[in-house]
Coordinates of C-alpha atoms in Angstrom, one line a residue:
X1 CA 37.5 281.1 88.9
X2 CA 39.8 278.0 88.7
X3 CA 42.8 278.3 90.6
X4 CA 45.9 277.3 89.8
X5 CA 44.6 275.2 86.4
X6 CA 48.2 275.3 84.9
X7 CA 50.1 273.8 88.2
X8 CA 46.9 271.6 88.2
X9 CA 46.9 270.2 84.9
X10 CA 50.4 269.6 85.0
X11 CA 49.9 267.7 88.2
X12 CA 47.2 265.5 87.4
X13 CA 49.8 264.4 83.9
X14 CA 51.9 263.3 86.8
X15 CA 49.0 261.5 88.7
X16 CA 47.4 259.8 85.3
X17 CA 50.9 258.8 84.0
X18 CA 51.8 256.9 87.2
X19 CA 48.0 255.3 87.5
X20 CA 48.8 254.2 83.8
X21 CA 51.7 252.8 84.3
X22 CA 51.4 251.0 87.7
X23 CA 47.7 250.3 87.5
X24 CA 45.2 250.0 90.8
X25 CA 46.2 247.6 93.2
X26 CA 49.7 248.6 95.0
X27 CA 50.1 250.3 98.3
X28 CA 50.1 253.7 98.8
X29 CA 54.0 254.2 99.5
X30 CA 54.5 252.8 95.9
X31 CA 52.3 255.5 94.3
X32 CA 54.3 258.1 96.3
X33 CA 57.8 257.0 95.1
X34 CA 56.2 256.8 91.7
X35 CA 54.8 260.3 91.9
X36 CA 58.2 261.4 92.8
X37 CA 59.8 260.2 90.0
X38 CA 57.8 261.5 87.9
X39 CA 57.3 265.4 89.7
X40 CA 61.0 265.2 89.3
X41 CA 60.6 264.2 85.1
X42 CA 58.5 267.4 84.8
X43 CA 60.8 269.7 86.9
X44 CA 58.0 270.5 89.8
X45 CA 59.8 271.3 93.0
X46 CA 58.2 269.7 95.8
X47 CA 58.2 268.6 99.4
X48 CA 57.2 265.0 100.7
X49 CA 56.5 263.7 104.1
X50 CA 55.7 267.2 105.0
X51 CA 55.3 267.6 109.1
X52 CA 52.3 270.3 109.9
X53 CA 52.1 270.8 113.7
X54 CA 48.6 270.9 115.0
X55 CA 48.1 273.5 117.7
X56 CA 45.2 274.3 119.9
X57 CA 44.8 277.1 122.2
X58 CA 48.3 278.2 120.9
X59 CA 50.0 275.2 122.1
X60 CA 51.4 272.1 119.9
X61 CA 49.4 268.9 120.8
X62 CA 50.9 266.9 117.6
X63 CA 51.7 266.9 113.8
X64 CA 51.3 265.3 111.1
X65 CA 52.5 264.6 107.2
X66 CA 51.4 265.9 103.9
X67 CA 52.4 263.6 101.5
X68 CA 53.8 266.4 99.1
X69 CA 53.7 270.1 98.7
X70 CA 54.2 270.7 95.3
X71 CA 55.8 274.3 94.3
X72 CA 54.8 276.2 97.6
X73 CA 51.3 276.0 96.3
X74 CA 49.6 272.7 96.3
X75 CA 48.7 270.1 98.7
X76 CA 49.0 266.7 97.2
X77 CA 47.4 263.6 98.9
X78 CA 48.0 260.4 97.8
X79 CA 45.5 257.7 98.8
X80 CA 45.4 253.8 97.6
X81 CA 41.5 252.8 99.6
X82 CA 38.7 250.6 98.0
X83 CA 36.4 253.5 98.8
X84 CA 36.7 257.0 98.6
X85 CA 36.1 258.4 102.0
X86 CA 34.1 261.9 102.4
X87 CA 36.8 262.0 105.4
X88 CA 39.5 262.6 102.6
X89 CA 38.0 266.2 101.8
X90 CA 37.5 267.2 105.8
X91 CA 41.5 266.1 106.3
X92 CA 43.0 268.0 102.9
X93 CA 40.2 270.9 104.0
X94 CA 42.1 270.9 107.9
X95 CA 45.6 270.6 105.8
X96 CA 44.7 273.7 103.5
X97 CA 43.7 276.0 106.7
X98 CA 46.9 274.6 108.8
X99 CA 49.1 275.5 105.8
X100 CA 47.4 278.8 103.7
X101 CA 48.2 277.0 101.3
X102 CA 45.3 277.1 98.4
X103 CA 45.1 274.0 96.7
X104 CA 44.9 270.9 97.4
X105 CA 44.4 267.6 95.1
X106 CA 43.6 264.2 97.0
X107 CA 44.0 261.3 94.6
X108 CA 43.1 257.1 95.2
X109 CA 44.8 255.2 92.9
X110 CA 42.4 252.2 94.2
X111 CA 40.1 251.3 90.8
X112 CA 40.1 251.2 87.4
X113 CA 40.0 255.1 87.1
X114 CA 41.8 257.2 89.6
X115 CA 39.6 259.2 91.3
X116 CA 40.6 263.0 92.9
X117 CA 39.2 266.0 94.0
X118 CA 40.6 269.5 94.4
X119 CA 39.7 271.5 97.2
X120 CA 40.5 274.9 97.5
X121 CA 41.0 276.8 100.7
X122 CA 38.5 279.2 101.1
X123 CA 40.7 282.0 102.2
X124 CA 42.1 281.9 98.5
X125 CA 38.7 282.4 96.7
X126 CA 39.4 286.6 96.0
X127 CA 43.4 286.1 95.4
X128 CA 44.6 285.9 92.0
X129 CA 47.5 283.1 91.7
X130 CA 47.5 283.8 87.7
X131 CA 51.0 285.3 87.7
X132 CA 52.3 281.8 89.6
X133 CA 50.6 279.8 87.8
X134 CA 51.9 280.7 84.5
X135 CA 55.0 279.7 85.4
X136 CA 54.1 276.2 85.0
X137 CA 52.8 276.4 80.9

């Protein structure tokens, strides 16, 4: 089952637009003011520079940011590195179990393609998201 396709599809418009248009070789904070833009062209509500406090044993020992959270539902990470690190999927799958949240995207805009990955949280694999997602035909 794919989750969230719609939401998905009309994200990665979003993502491939932007690459298209400013190509591989800027920063990441570029791509994020870009991808803002253009979430806010296609009328997807979203979040950026999301903090997420990290707790162990109950207690708060930091935080960090998502870049966005697009419609409640999806993780978006934004990445502009020569390689594309294995480390990208273990820090969007910690972000997906911090939040319940159950999908996230991670996209480097470094190269001639953009390269991405979705990643679902496990605890979503027997919910059905269809009703949400149709929302966003």
């Amino acid at each position: 089952m794919l989750v969230l396709p719609k939401l998905s599809y009309k994200t990665m418009g979003v993502l491939f637009k932007v690459h298209n248009e400013l190509g591989s070789a800027l920063l990441e904070k570029y791509y994020q003011r870009a991808i803002e833009k253009e979430l806010n062209i296609n009328s997807l509500s979203f979040k950026r520079e999301v903090p997420v406090k990290l707790e162990y044993d109950g207690q708060s020992i930091g935080r960090y940011f998502l870049d966005f959270i697009v419609e409640d539902l999806l993780i978006l990470e934004v990445k502009a590195q020569q390689h594309y690190s294995p480390k990208f999927f273990k820090q969007a799958l910690s972000y997906l179990k911090q939040t319940n949240l159950p999908l996230a995207i991670i996209v480097n805009f470094r190269g001639t393609k953009i390269r991405y990955r979705r990643i679902i949280n496990p605890n979503f694999k027997d919910i059905d998201l269809s009703e949400r997602d149709d929302e966003f035909e």
